[in-house]
Coordinates of C-alpha atoms and ligand atoms in Angstrom, one line a residue:
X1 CA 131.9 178.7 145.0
X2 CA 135.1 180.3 142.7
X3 CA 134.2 181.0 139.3
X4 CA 137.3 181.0 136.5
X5 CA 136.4 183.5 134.5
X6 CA 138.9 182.4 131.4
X7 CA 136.9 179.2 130.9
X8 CA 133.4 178.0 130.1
X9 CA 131.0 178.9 127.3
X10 CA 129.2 181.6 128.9
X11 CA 129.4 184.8 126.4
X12 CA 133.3 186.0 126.9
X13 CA 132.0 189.7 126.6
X14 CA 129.7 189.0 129.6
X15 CA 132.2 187.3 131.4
X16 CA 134.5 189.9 131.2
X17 CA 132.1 192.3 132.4
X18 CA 131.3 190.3 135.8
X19 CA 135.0 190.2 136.3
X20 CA 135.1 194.0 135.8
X21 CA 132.5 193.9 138.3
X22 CA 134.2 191.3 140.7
X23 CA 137.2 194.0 140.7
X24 CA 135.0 197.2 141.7
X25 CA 133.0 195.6 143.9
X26 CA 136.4 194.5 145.5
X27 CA 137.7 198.3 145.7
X28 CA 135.3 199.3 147.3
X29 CA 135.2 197.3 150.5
X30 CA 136.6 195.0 152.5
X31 CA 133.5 192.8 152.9
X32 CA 131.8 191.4 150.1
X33 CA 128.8 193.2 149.0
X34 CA 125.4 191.3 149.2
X35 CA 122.7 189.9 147.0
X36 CA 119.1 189.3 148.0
X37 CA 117.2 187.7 145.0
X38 CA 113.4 187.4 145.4
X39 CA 111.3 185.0 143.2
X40 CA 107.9 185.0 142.1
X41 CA 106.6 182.4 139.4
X42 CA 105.9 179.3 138.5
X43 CA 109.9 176.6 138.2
X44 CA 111.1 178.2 135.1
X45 CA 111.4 181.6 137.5
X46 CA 113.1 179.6 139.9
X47 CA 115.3 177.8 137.8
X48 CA 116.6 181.1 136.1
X49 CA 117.0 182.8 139.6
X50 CA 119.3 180.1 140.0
X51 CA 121.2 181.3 137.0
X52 CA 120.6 184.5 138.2
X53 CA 122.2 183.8 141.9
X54 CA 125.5 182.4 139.5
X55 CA 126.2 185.0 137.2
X56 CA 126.3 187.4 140.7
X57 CA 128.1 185.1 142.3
X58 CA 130.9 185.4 139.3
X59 CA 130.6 189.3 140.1
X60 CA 131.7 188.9 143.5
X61 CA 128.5 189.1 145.5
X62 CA 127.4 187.0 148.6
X63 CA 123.8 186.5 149.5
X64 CA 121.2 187.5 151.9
X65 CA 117.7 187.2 153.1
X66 CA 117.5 190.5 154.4
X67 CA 116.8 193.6 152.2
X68 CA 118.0 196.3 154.7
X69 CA 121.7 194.6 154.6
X70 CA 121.5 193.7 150.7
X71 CA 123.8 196.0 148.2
X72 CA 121.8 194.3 145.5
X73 CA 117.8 193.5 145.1
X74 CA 116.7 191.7 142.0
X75 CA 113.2 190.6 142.0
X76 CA 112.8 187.9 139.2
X77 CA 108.5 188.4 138.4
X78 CA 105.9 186.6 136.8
X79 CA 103.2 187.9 135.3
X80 CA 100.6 184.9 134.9
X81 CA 97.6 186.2 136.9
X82 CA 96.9 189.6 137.9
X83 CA 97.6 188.8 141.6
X84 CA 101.2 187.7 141.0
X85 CA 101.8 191.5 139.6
X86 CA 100.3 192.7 142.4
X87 CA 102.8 191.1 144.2
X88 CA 105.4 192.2 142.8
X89 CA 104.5 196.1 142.5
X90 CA 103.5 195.5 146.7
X91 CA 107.0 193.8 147.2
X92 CA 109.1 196.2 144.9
X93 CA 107.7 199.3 146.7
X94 CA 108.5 197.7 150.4
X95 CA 112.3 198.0 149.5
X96 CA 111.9 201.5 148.6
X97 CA 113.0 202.8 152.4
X98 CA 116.3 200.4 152.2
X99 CA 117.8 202.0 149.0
X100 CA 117.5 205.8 151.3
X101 CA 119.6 203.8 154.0
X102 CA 121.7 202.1 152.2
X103 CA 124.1 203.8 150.5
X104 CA 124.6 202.6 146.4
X105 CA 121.7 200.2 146.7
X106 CA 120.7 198.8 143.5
X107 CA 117.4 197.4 142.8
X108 CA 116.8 195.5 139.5
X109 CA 113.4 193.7 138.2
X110 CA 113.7 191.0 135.8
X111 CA 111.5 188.5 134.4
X112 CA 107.8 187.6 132.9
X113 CA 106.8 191.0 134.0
X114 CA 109.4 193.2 132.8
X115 CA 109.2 191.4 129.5
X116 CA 106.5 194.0 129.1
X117 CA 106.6 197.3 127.5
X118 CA 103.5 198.1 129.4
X119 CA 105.1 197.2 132.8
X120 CA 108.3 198.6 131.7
X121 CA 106.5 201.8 131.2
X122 CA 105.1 202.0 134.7
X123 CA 108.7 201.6 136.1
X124 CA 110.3 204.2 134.6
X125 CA 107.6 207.0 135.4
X126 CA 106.1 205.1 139.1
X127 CA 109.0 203.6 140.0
X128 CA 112.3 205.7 139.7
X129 CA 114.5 204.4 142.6
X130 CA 114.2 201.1 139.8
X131 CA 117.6 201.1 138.6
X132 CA 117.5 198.5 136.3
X133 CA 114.3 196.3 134.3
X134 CA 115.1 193.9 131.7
X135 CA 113.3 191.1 129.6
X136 CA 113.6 187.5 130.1
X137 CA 115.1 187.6 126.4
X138 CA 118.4 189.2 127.7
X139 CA 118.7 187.9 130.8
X140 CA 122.0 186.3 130.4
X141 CA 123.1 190.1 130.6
X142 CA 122.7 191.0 133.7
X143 CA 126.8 191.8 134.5
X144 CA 126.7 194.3 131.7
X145 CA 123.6 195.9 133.3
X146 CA 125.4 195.9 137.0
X147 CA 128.5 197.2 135.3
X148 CA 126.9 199.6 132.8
X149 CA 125.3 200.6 136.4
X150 CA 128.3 200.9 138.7
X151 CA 129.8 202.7 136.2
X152 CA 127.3 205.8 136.3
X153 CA 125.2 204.9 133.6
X154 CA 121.5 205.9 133.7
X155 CA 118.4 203.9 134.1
X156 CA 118.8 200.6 132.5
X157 CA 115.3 198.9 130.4
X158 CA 115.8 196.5 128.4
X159 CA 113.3 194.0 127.0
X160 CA 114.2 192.7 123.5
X161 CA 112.9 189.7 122.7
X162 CA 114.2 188.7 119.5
X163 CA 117.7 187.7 120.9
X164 CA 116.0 184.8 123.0
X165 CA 118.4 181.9 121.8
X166 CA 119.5 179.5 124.1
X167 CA 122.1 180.6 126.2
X168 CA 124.3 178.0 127.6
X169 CA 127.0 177.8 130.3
X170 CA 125.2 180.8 132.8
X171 CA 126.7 179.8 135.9
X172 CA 124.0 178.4 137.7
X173 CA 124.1 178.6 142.0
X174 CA 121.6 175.8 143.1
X175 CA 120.1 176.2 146.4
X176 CA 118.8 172.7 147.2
X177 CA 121.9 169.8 147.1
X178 CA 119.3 166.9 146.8
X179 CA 116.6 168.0 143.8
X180 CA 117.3 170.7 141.1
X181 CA 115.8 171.8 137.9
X182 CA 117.0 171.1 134.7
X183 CA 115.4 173.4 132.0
X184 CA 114.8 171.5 128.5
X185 CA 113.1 173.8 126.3
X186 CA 112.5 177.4 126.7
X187 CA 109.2 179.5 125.8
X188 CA 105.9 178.4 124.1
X189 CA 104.1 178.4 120.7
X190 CA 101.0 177.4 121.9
X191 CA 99.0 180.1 122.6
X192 CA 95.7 179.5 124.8
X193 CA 94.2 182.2 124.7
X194 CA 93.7 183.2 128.2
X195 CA 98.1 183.1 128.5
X196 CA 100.6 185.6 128.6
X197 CA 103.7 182.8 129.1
X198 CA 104.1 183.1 125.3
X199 CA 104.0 186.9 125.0
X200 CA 106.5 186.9 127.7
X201 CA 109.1 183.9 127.0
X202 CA 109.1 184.1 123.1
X203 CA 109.1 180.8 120.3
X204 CA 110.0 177.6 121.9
X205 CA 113.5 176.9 121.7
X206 CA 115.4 173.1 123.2
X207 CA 118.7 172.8 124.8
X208 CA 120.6 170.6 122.8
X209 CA 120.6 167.2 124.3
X210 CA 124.1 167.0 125.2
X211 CA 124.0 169.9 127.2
X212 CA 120.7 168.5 129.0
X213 CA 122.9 165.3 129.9
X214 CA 126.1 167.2 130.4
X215 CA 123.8 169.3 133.1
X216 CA 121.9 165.8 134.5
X217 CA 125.1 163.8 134.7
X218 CA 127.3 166.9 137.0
X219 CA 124.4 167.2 139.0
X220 CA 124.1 163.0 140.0
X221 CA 127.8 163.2 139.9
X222 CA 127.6 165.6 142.6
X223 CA 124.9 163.8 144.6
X224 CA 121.6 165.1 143.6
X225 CA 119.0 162.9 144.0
X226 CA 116.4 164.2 142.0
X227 CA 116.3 166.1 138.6
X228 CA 113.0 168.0 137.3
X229 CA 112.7 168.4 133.9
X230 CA 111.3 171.5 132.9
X231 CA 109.6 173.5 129.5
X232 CA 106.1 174.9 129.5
X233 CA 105.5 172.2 127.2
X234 CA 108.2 169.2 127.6
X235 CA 106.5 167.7 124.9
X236 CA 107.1 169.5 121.9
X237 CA 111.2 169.1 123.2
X238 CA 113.7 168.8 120.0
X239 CA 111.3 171.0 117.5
X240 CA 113.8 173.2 115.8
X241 CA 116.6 170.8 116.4
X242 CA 118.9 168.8 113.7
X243 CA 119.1 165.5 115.6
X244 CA 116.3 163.4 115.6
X245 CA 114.9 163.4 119.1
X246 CA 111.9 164.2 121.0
X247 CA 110.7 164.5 124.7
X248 CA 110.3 160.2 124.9
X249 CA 113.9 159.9 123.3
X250 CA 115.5 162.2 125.8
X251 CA 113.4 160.6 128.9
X252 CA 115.4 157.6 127.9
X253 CA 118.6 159.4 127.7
X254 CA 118.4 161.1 130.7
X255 CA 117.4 157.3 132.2
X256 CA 120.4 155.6 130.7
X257 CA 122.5 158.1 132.7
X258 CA 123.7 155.9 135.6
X259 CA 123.5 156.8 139.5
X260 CA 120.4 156.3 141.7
X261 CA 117.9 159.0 141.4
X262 CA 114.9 159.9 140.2
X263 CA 113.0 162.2 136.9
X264 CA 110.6 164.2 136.8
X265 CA 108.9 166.6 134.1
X266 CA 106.7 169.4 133.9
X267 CA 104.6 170.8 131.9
X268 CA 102.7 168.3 129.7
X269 CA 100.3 169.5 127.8
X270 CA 97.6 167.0 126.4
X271 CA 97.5 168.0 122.8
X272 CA 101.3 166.3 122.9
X273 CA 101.2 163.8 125.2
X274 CA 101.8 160.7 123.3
X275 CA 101.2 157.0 123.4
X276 CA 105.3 156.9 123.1
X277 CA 106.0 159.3 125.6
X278 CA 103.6 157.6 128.2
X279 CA 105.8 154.4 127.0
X280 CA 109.0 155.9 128.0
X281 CA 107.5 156.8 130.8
X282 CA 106.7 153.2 131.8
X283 CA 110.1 151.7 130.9
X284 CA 112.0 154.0 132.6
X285 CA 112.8 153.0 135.9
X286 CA 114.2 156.3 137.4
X287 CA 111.2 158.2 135.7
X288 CA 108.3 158.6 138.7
X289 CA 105.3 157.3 137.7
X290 CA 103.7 160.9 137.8
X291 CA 102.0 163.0 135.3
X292 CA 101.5 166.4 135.7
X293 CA 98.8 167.3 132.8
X294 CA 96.7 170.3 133.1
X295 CA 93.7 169.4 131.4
X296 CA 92.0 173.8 132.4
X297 CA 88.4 172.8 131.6
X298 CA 86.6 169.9 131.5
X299 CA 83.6 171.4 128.4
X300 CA 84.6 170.7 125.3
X301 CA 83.1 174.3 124.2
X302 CA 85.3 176.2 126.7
X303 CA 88.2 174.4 125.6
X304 CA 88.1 175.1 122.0
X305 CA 87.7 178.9 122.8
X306 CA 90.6 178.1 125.1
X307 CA 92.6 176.8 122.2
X308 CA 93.5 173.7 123.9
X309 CA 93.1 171.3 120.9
X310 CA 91.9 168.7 122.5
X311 CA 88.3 167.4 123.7
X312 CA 87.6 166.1 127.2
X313 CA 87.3 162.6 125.8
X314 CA 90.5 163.2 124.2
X315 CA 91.9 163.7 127.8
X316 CA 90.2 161.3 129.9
X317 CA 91.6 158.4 126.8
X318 CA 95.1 159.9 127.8
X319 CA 94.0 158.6 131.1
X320 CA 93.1 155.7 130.4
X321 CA 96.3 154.6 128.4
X322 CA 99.1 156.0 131.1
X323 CA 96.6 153.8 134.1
X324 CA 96.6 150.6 131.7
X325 CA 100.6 151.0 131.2
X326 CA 101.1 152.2 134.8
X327 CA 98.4 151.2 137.2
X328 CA 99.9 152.7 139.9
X329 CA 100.4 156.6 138.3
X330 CA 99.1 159.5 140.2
X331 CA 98.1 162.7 138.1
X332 CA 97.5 166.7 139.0
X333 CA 96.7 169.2 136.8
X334 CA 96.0 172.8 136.5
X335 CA 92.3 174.1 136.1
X336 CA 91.1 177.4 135.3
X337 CA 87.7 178.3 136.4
X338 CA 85.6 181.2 135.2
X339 CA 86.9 181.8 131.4
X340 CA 85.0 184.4 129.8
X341 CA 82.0 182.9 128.5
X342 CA 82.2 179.6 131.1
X343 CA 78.4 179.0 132.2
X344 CA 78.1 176.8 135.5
X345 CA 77.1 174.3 133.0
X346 CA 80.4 174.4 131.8
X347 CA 82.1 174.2 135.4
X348 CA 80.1 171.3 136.3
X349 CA 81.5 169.3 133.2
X350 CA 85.6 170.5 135.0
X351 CA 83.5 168.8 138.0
X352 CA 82.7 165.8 136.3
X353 CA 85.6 165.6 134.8
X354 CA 87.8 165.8 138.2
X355 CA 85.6 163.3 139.6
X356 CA 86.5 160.9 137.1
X357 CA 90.3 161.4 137.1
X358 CA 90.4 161.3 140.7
X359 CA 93.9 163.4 140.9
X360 CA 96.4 163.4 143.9
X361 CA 96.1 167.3 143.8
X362 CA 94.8 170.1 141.5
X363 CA 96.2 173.6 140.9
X364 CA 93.0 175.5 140.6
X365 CA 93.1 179.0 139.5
X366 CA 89.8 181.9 138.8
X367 CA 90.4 183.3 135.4
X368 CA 92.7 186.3 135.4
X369 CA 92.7 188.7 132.8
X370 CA 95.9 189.1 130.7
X371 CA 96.1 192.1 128.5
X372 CA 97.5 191.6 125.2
X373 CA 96.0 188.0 125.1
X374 CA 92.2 186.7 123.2
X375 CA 90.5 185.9 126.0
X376 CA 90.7 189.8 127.1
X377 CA 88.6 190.9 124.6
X378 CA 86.1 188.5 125.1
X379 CA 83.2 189.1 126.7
X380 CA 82.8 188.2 130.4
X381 CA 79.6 188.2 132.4
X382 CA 79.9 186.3 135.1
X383 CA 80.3 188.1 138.2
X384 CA 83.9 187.3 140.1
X385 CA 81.4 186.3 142.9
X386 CA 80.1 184.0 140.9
X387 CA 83.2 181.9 140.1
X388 CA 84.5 182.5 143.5
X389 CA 81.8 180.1 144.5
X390 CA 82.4 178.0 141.8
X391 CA 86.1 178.0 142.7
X392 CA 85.3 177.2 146.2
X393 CA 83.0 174.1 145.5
X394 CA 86.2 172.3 143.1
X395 CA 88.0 173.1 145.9
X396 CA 85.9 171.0 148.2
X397 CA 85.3 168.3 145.6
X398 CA 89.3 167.7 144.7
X399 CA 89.6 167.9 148.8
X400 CA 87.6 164.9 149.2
X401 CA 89.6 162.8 146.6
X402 CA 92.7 164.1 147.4
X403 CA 91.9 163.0 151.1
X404 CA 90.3 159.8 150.3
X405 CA 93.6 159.0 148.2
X406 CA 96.0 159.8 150.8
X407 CA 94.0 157.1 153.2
X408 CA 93.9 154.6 150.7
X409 CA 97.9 154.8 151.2
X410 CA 97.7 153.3 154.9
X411 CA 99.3 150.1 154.9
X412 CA 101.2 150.6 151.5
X413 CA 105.0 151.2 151.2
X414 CA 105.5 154.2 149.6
X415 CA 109.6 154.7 148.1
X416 CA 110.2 158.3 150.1
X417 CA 112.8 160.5 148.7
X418 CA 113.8 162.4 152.3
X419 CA 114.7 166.0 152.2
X420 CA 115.2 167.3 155.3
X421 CA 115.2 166.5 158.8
X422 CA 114.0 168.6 162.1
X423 CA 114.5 166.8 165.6
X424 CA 114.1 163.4 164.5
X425 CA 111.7 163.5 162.7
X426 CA 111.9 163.1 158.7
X427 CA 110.3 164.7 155.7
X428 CA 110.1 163.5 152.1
X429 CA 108.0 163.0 149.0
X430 CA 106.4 160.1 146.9
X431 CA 106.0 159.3 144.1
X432 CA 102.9 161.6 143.9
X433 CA 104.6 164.3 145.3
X434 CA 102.7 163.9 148.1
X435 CA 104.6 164.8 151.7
X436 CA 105.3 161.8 154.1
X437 CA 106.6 162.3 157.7
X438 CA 108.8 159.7 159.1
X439 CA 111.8 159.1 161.9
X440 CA 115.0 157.9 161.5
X441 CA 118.8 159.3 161.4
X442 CA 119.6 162.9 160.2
X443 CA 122.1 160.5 158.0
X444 CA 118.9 159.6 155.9
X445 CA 118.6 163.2 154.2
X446 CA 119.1 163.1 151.2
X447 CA 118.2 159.0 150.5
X448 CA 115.2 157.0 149.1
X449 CA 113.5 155.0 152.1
X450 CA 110.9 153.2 151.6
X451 CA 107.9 154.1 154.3
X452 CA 105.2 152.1 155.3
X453 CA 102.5 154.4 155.8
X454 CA 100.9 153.6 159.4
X455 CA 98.4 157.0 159.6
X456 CA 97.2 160.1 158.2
X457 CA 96.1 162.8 159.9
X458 CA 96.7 166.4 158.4
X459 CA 99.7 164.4 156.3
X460 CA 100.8 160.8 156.0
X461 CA 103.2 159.2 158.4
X462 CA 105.1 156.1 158.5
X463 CA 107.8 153.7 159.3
X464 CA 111.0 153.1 157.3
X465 CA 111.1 149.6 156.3
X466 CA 114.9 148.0 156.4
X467 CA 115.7 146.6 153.6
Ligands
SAH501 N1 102.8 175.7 130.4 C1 102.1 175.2 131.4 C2 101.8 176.2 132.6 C3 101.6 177.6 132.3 S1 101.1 178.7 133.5 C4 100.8 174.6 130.9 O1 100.5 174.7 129.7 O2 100.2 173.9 131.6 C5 100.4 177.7 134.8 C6 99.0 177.7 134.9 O3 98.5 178.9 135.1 C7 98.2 177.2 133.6 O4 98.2 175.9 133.5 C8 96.9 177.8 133.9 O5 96.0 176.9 134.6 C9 97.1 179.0 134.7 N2 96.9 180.3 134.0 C10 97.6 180.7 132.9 N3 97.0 181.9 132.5 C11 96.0 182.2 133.4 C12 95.1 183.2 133.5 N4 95.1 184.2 132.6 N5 94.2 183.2 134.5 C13 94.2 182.2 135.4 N6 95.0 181.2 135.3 C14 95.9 181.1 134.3
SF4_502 FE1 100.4 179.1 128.5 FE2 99.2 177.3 127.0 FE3 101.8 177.8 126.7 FE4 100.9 176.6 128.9 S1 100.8 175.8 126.8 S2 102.4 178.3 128.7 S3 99.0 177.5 129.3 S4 100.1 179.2 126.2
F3S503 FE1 104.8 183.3 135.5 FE2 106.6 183.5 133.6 FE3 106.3 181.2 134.8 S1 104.6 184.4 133.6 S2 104.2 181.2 135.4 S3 107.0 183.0 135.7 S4 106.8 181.5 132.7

């Protein structure tokens, strides 16, 4: 892809530092030099490593997979759960024998994680082949870091928050040519206790929405068949803006926008989910009639100390409206199990509740302390045993439903959104998300067909029916 750096509203001053960086990087060698960008996190990450991937591709870089050939290693973190950290210190410290080989090597760390002053603190004393570690707030920096870099500067750290406006016109370098994200809101004001997302991605803050349908209308232009829209809470979209609009109006916008593919959204959190939105949602027909709404406890007790703001009957009523607008809508949700204080009284109510809602497929995670956030300071007795068992038995429950579900689907025609293709045989998604295998043309990658499902074993399978 070729980048004019003259046009565009990406910040001039950081345009005119990739281009500084386009013309050393050229000096130097005849080859371009090489980007690997790693991603941990939950679609936000990956939608700003895509923004990431386009403001290096403006500096002059090409990409790789490989970390011994890459001039460039930025590892974009997340720091939700304790694990995912883990990851990241495991991952950042395998790269360490590259940089001694590789001449000039850069390595950079970015993201959730580096938002941090506590993480920043362990790079620069644990870490010091770490060239550069910035927030998520200055993100849209990252040429002046690589030039600051190339240019002899010291370390770089960098994690101001304050800054975090909504920067628009990063170049963005999609991967996938048939579904992309399309971010609507950035950070979270919500606060449950057990999170770090709002420590770490600062007040929410929406695009405007002509930029949201300037971004949806390139993309269908170009042939993408699939936009998700993304916020950690979609439904507090337009708070903060002049025009009148919320997340239902801007479903209907994005709708109105004509070309043949299909919406999504994520995340939807209950406290805002409203009878209007589940409206839109039902009068919309390029909207999928899927709702991803984490519901993280089913006791009314552990919820309130969760800071979730709404009661289990609250949620299940939600239910209950979006099935009596849409009969046919499939649900998931996200579920934390073992927050401080959670008795197995408690967990059997998230049981209960699960049972009831019968979802297509459940994110379940064990409570992960967060430093920094309530829930760390409350007390916690329950042994990690314990909730592993806990864990373990919703697991077995949801596997149940989520299998009994995917049988009921034999003999129904599913509309199949197909996304790739190996030796025949087809791959796409439903509605539900759920993966269906079919066979047909390599030509079909890419369209909706509709599937009858014939079987299910390990993952449906079906025939495409000719329309
Ligand atoms: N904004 C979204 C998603 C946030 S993070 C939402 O509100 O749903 C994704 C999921 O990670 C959360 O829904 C929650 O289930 C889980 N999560 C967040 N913090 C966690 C923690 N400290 N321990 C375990 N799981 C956590
Ligand atoms: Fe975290 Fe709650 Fe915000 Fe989701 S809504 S990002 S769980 S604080
Ligand atoms: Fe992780 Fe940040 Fe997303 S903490 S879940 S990458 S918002």
């Amino acid at each position: 892809m070729q980048y004019d750096f003259e046009s565009g509203e990406y910040s001039a001053e950081q345009r005119a530092y990739a281009a500084r960086v386009y013309n050393i990087l050229s000096d130097k060698r005849s080859e371009k030099c090489k980007a690997l960008v790693v991603t941990f996190g939950c679609q936000q990450n990956v939608s700003d490593s895509q923004r990431i991937r386009g403001m290096l591709s403006l500096m002059g870089y090409d990409f790789t997979e490989k970390a011994e050939e890459a001039d460039f290693i930025i590892f974009n973190t997340c720091a939700v759960r304790e694990h995912a950290e883990d990851r990241v210190f495991g991952n950042v410290g395998a790269v360490k024998k590259y940089k001694k080989q590789r001449k000039g090597m850069i390595i950079a760390v970015c993201g959730c994680m580096a938002q941090q002053d506590r993480i920043i603190e362990k790079f620069k004393t644990s870490y010091p082949y770490v060239d550069i570690v910035f927030g998520t707030g200055v993100s849209d920096r990252l040429p002046e870091f690589v030039y600051k870099k190339l240019t002899g500067s010291k370390r770089i750290f960098e994690n101001e928050l304050s800054n975090a406006s909504v920067k628009e016109g990063v170049p963005i370098n999609r991967d996938d040519k048939i579904k992309g994200f399309v971010p609507v809101m950035y950070g979270c004001d919500n606060f449950c206790t057990y999170c770090i997302v709002p420590y770490v991605r600062g007040r929410e803050r929406s695009r405007k929405p002509e930029e949201i349908i300037k971004e949806v209308t390139d993309m269908v232009n170009s042939g993408y068949k699939e936009v998700m829209l993304l916020g950690q809470n979609v439904n507090s979209y337009g708070k903060g803006l002049k025009e009148d609009i919320n997340f239902a109006k801007l479903l209907r916008m994005v709708n109105d926008i004509p070309g043949d593919f299909r919406i999504r959204f994520m995340t939807s959190h209950p406290k805002d989910c409203t009878k209007e939105l589940l409206l839109a949602m039902s009068e919309c027909e390029k909207v999928e009639r899927h709702l991803h709404l984490p519901v993280q406890s089913g006791s009314d007790r552990i919820l309130k100390i969760m800071n979730r703001k709404y009661t289990a009957k609250d949620y299940l009523s939600l239910i209950k409206t979006a099935r009596e607008l849409m009969p046919d809508i499939s649900f998931t949700s996200d579920i934390i199990v073992g927050f401080p204080g959670e008795t197995f009284e408690d967990y059997l109510l998230t049981e209960e509740l699960v049972k009831e809602v019968e979802y297509s497929s459940l994110f379940t995670f064990i409570y992960s302390k967060r430093n920094g956030t309530p829930a760390a300071t409350m007390p916690d007795p329950v042994s990690r045993a314990e909730k592993g068992k806990w864990f373990s038995r919703l697991l077995a429950v949801q596997d149940e439903i989520g299998l009994r579900l995917e049988k009921n689907k034999i003999g129904k025609t599913l509309r199949v959104l197909i996304e790739s293709e190996n030796d025949g045989e087809l791959v796409g998604k439903a509605a539900d998300m759920s993966d269906v295998t079919t066979y047909g043309d390599p030509s079909l990658v890419g369209t909706f067909c509709d599937v009858k499902i014939t079987a299910y074993d390990r993952g449906l399978t079906g025939e495409i029916i000719k329309k």
